[in-house]
mmCIF file of C-alpha atoms and ligand atoms in Angstrom:
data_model
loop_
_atom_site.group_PDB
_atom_site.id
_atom_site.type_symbol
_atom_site.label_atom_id
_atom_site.label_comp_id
_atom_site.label_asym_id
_atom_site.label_seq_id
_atom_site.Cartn_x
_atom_site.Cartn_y
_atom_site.Cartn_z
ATOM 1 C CA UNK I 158 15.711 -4.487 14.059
ATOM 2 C CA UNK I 159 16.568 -1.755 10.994
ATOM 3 C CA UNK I 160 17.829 -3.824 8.051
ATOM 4 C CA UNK I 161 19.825 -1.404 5.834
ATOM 5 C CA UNK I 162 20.849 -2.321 1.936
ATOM 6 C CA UNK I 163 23.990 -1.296 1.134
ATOM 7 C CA UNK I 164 26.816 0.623 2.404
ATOM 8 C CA UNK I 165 26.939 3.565 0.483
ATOM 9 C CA UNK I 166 27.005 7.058 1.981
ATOM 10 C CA UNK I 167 23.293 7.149 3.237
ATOM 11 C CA UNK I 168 23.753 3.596 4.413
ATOM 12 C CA UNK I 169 26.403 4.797 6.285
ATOM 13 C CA UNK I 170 24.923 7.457 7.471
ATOM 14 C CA UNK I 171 21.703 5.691 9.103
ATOM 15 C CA UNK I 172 23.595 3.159 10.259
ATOM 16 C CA UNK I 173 25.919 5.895 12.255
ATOM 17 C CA UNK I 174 21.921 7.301 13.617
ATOM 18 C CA UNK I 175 21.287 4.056 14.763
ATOM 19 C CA UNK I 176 23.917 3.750 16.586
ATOM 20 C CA UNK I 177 23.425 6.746 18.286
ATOM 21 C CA UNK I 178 19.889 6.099 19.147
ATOM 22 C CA UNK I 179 20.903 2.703 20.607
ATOM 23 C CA UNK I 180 19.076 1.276 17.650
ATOM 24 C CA UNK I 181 19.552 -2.712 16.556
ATOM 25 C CA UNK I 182 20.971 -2.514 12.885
ATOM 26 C CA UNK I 183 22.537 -4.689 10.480
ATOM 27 C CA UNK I 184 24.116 -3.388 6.987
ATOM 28 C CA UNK I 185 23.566 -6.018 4.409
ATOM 29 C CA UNK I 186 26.636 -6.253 2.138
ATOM 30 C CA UNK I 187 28.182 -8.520 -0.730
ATOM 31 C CA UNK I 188 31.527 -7.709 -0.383
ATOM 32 C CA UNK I 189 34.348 -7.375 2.593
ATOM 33 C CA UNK I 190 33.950 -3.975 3.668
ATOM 34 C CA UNK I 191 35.138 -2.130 6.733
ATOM 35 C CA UNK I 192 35.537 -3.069 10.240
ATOM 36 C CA UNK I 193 35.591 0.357 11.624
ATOM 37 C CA UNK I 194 34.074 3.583 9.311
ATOM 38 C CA UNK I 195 35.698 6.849 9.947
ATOM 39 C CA UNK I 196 32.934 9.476 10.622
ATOM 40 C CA UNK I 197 33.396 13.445 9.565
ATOM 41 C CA UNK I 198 29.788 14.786 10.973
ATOM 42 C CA UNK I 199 29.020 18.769 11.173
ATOM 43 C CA UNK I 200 29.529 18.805 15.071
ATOM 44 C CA UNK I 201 32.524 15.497 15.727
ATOM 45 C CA UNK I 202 35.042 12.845 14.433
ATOM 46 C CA UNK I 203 34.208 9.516 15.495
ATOM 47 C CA UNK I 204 34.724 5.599 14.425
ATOM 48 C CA UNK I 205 31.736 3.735 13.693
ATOM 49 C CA UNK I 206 32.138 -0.196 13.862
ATOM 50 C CA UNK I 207 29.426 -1.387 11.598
ATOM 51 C CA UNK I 208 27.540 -4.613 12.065
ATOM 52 C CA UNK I 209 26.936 -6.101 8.918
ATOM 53 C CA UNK I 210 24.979 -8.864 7.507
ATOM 54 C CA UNK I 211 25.365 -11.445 4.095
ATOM 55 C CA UNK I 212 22.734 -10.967 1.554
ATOM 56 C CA UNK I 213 21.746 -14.254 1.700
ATOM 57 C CA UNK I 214 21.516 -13.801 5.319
ATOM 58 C CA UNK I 215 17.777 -14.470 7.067
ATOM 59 C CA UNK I 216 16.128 -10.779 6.781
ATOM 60 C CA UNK I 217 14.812 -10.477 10.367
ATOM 61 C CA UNK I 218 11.498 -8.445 11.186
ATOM 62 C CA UNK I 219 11.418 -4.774 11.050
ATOM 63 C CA UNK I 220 12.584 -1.704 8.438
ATOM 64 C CA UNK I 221 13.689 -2.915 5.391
ATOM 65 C CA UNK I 222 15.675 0.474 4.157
ATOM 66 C CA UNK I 223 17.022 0.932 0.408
ATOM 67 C CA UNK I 224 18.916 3.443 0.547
ATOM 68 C CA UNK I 225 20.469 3.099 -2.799
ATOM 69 C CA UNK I 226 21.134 4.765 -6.142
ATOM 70 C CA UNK I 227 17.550 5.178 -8.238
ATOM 71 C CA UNK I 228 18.641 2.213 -10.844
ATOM 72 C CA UNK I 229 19.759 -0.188 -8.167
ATOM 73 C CA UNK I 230 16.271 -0.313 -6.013
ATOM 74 C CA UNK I 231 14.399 -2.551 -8.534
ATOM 75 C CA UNK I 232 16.702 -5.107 -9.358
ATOM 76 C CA UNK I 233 17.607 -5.028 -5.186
ATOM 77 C CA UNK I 234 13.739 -6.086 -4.963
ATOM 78 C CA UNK I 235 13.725 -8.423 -7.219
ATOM 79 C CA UNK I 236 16.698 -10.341 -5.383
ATOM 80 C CA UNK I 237 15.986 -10.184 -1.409
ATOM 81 C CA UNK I 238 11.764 -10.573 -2.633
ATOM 82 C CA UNK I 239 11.854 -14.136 -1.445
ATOM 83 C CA UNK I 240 13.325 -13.482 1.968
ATOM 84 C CA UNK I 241 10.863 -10.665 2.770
ATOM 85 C CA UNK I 242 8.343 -11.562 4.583
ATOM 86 C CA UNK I 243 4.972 -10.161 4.081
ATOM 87 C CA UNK I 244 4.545 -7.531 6.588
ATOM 88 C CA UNK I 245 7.896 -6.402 6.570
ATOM 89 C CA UNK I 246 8.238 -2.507 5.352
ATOM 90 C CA UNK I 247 10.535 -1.297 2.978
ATOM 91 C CA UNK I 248 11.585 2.595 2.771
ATOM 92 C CA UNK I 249 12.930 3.561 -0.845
ATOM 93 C CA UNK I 250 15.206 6.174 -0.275
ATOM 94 C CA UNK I 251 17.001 7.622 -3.266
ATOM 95 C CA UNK I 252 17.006 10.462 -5.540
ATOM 96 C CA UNK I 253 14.552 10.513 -9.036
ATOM 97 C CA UNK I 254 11.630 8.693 -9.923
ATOM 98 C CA UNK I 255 11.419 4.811 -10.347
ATOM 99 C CA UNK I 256 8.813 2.635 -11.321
ATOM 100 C CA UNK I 257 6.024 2.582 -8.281
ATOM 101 C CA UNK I 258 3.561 0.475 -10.364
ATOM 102 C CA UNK I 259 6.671 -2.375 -10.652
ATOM 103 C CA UNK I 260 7.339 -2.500 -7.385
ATOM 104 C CA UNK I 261 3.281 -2.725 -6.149
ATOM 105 C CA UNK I 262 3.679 -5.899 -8.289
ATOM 106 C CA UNK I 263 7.049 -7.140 -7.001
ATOM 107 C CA UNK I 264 5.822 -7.060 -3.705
ATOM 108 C CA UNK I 265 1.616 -7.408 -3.619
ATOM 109 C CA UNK I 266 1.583 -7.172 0.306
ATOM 110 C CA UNK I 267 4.513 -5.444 1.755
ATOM 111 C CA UNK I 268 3.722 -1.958 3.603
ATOM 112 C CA UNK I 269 5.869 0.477 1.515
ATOM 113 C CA UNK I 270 7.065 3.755 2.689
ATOM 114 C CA UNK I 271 9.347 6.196 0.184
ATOM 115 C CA UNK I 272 10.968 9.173 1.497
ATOM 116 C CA UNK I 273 13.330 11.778 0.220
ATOM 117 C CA UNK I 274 15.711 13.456 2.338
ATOM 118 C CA UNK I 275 18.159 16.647 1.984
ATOM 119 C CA UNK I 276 20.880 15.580 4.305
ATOM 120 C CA UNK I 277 24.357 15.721 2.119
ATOM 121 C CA UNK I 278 26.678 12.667 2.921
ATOM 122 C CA UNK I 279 29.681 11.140 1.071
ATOM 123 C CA UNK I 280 32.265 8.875 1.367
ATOM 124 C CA UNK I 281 36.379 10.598 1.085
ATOM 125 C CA UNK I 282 37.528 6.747 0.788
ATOM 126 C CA UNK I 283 36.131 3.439 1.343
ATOM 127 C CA UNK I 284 36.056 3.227 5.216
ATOM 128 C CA UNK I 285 35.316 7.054 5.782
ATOM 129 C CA UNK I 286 31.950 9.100 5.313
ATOM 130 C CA UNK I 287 31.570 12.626 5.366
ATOM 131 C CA UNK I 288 28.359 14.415 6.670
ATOM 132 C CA UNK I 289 28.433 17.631 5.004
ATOM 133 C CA UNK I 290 25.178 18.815 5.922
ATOM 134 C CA UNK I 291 21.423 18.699 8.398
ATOM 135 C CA UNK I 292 19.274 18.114 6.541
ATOM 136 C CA UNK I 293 15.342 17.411 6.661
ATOM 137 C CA UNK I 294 13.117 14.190 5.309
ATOM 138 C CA UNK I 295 9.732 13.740 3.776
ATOM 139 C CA UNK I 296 8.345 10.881 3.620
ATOM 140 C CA UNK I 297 4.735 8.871 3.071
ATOM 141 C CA UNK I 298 3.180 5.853 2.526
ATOM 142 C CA UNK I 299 2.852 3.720 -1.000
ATOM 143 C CA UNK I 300 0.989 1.117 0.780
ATOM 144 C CA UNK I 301 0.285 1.106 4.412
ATOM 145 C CA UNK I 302 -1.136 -0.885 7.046
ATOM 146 C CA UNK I 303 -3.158 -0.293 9.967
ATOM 147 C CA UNK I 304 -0.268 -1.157 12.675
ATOM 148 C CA UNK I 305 2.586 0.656 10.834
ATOM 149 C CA UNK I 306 2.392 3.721 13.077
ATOM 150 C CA UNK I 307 5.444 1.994 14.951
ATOM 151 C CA UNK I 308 7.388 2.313 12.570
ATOM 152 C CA UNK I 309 6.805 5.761 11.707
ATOM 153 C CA UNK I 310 8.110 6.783 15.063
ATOM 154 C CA UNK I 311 11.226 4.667 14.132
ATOM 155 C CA UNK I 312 12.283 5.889 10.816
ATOM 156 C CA UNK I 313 11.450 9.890 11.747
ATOM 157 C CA UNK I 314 14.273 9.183 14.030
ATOM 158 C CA UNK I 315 16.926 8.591 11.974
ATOM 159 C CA UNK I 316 17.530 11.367 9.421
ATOM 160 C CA UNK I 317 15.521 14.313 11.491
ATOM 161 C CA UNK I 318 12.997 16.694 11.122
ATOM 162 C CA UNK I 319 11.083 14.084 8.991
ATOM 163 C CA UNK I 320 7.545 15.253 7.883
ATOM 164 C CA UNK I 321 4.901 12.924 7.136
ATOM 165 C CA UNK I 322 2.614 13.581 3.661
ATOM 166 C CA UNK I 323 -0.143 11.647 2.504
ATOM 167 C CA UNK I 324 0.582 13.009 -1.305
ATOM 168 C CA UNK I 325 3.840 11.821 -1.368
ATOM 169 C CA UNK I 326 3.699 11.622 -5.750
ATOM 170 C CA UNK I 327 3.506 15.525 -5.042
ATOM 171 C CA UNK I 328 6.458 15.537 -3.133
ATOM 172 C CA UNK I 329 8.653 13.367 -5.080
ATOM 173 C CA UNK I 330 8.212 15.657 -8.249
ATOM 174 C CA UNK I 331 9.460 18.529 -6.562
ATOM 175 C CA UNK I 332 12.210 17.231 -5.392
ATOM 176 C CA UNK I 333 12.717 15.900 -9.294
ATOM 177 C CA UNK I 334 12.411 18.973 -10.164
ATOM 178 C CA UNK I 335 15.256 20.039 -8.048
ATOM 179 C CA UNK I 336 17.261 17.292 -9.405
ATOM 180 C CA UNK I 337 16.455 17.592 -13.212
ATOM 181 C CA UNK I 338 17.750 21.312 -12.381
ATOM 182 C CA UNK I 339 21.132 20.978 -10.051
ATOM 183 C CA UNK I 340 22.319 17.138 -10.876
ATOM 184 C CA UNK I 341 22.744 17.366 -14.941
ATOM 185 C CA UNK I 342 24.062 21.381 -14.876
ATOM 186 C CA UNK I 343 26.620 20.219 -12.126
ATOM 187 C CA UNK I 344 27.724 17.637 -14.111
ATOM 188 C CA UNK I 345 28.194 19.220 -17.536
ATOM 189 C CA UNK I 346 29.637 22.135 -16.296
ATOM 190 C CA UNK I 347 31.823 20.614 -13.765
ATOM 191 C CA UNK I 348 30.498 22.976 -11.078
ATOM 192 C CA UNK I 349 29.407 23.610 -7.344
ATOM 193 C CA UNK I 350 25.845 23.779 -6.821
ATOM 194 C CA UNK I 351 26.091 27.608 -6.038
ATOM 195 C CA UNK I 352 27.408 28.821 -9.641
ATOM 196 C CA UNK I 353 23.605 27.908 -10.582
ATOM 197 C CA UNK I 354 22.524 30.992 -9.157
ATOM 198 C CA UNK I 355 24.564 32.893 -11.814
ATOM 199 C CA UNK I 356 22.987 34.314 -14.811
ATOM 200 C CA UNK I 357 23.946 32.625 -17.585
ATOM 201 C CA UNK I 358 22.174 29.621 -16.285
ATOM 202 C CA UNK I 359 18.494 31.302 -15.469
ATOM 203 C CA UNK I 360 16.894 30.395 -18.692
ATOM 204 C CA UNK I 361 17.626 26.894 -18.824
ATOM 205 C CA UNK I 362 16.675 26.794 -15.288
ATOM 206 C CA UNK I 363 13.043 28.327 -16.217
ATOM 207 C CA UNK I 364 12.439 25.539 -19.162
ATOM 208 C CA UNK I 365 13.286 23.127 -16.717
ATOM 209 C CA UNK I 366 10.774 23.511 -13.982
ATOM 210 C CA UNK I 367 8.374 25.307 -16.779
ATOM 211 C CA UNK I 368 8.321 22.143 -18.593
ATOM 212 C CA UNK I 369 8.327 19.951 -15.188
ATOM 213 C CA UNK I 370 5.145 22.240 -13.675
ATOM 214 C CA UNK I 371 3.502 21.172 -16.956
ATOM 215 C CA UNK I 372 4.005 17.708 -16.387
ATOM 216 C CA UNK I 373 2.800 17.875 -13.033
ATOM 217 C CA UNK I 374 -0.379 19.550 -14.227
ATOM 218 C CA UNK I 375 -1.295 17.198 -16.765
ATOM 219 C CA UNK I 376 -1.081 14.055 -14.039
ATOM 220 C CA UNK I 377 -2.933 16.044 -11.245
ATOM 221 C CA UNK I 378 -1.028 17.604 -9.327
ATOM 222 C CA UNK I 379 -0.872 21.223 -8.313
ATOM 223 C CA UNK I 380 1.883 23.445 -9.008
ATOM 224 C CA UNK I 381 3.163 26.309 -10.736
ATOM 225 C CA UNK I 382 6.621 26.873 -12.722
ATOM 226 C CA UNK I 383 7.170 29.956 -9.743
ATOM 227 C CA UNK I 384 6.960 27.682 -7.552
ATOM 228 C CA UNK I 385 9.416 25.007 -8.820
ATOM 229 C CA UNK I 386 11.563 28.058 -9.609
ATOM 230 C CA UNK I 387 11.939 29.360 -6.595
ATOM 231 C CA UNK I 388 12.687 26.190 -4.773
ATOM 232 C CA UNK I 389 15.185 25.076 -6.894
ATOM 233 C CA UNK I 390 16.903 28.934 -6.339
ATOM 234 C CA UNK I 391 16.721 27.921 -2.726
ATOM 235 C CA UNK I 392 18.391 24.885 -2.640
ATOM 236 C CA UNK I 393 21.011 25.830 -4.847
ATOM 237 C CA UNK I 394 21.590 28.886 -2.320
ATOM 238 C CA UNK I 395 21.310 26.324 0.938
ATOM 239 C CA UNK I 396 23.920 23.939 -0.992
ATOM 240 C CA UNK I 397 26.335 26.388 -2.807
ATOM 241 C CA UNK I 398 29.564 24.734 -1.268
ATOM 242 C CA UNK I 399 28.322 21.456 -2.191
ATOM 243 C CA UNK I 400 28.981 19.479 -5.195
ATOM 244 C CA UNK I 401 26.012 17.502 -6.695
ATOM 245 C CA UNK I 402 25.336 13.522 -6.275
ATOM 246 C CA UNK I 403 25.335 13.225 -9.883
ATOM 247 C CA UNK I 404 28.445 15.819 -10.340
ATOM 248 C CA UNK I 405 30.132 13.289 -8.134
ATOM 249 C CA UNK I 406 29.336 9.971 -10.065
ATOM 250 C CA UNK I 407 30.535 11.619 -13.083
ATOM 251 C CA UNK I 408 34.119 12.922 -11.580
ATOM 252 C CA UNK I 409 34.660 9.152 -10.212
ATOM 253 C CA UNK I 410 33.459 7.598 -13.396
ATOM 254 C CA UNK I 411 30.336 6.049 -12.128
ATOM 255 C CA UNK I 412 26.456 5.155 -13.720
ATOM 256 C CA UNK I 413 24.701 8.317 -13.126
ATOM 257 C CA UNK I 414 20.917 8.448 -12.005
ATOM 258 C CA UNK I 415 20.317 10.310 -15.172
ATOM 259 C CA UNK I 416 17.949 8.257 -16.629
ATOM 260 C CA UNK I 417 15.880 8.407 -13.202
ATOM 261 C CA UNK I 418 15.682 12.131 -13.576
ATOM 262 C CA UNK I 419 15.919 13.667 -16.852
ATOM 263 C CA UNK I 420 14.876 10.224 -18.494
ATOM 264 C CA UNK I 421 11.603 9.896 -16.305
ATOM 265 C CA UNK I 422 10.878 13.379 -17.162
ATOM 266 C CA UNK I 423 11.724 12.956 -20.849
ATOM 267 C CA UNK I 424 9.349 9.382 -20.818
ATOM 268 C CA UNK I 425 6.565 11.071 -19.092
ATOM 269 C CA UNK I 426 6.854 13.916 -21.650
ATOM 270 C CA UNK I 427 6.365 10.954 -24.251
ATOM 271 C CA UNK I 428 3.801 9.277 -22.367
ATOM 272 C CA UNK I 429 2.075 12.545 -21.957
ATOM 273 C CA UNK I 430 2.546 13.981 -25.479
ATOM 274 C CA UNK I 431 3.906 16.894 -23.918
ATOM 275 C CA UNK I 432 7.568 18.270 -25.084
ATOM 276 C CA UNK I 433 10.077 18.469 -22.711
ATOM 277 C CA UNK I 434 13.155 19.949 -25.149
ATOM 278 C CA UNK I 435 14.652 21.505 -22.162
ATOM 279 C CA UNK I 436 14.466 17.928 -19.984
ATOM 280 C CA UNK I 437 15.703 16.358 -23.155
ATOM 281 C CA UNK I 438 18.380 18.255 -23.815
ATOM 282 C CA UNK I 439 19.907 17.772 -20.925
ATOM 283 C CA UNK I 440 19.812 13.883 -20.717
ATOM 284 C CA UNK I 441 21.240 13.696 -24.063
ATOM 285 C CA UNK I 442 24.284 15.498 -22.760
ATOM 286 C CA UNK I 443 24.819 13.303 -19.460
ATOM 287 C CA UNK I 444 24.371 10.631 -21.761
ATOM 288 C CA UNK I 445 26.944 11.462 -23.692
ATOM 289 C CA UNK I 446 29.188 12.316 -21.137
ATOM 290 C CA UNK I 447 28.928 9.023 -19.442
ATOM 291 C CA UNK I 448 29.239 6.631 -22.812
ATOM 292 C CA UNK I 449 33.002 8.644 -22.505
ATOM 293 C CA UNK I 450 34.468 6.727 -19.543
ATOM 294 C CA UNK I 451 31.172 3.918 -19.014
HETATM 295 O O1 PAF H 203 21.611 14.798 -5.633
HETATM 296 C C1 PAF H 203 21.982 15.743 -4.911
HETATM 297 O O2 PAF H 203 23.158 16.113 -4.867
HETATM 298 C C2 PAF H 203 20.971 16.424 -4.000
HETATM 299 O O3 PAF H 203 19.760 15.727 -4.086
HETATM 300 C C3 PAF H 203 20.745 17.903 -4.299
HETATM 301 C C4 PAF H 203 19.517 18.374 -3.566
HETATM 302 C C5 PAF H 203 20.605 18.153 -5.766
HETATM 303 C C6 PAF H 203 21.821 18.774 -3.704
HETATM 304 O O4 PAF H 203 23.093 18.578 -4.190
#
């Protein structure tokens, strides 16, 4: 049994995977929500009838999947904590950085497994979801335990090619460095990722990842700003067409994850003594923009 959190576009998404692979699912929800999702993928149209689950439903054995927004995966802990049972494993899936060390003490025992994945997936309307793109997932283990490897060949399923890492910290900060870059200059500038391959933005794109790289260095981990650089060029060339998560939160009014991204950059900067004007700069500006409509 896959227990999934939510039914927001990823949510939707897995749950659509599982059905596929013949999978036993349930979505836990709060509200009423759809009988029957309609389902835009690359290749076909086709209804998905969801089965769902209350929250204060009995969580049965197997994946426990978050695949929520960054700010939403603590406090989610914190309220299904007492019906998780010990050896159950959760996967945090969601974009930025939140606090590891928190949820180690949340949940002393639980095998934990966070991955981050590229596929792009949104939702037109409330019962329809939109896969706009194939993507790929990494993923690796917080905490594991010995007899976990089941599981692995469950999740690397669902949102394919999944590669497994056993530096997963390494991982996540690239891909925050791809977010600190695309998500806030999306949303400023009301623009598709692809226009971030223009000029104008190249120098904000260098302090970015220059000041990100630095970070990295200073906790360990091996990078350059090149590097960061030319992955974030990459992505923003793979996702041109596409408009950002956080470009979209900010068109429909919603919390951004801003304070996942540029604000865990800007409070490791802090913690770090290390300036991050560029990082800054940026989360002062989605700030602003969302204390317009929040
Ligand atoms: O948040 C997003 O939209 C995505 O993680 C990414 C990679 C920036 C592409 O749009």
């Amino acid at each position: 049994m896959l227990t999934i959190v939510g039914n927001g576009a990823i949510g939707n998404l897995l749950a659509l995977q599982c059905h596929h692979l013949q999978f036993d699912y349930r979505i836990v929800v709060r509200n009423q929500s759809p009988s029957e999702i309609r389902c835009q993928t690359v290749h076909q149209q086709e209804i998905l009838r969801p089965v769902y689950q209350r929250s204060s439903d009995t969580i049965e054995q197997g994946l426990f999947i978050l695949p929520l927004k960054a700010y939403q995966i603590i406090p989610a802990i914190g309220q299904f904590k007492s019906q998780l049972s010990a050896e159950v494993p959760l996967v945090l899936l969601h974009n930025g950085m939140v606090d590891h060390a928190q949820i180690l003490e949340l949940l002393p025992n639980n095998p934990i497994l966070v991955a981050t994945t590229s596929y792009g997936a949104f939702k037109p309307q409330y019962d329809g979801l939109n896969v706009t793109g194939i993507g790929a997932t990494q993923a690796g283990w917080l905490r594991n335990s010995d007899d976990n490897l089941g599981y692995q060949q469950v999740f690397e399923k669902l949102l394919p090619p999944c590669s497994w890492h056993k530096d997963i910290l390494q991982i996540l900060w690239r891909k925050l460095a791809v977010n600190s870059v695309i998500n806030p200059l999306t949303a400023i500038h009301n623009v598709a990722n692809g226009e971030l391959a223009k000029q104008p933005y190249r120098s904000t794109i260098m302090g970015v990842t220059k000041e990100i790289s630095t970070l990295m260095n200073a906790v360990n981990l091996a990078v350059t700003q090149q590097e960061l650089f030319a992955n974030c060029m990459a992505i923003i060339e793979k996702t041109a067409g596409n408009y950002s998560s956080m470009h979209q939160d900010v068109q429909y009014k919603r919390k951004t994850e801003i304070e996942n991204i540029s604000g865990y950059v800007v409070s490791q900067g802090k913690q770090l003594s290390i300036p991050v004007p560029f990082n800054n700069e940026l989360f002062e500006q989605v700030k602003k923009i969302e204390t317009y409509y929040l």
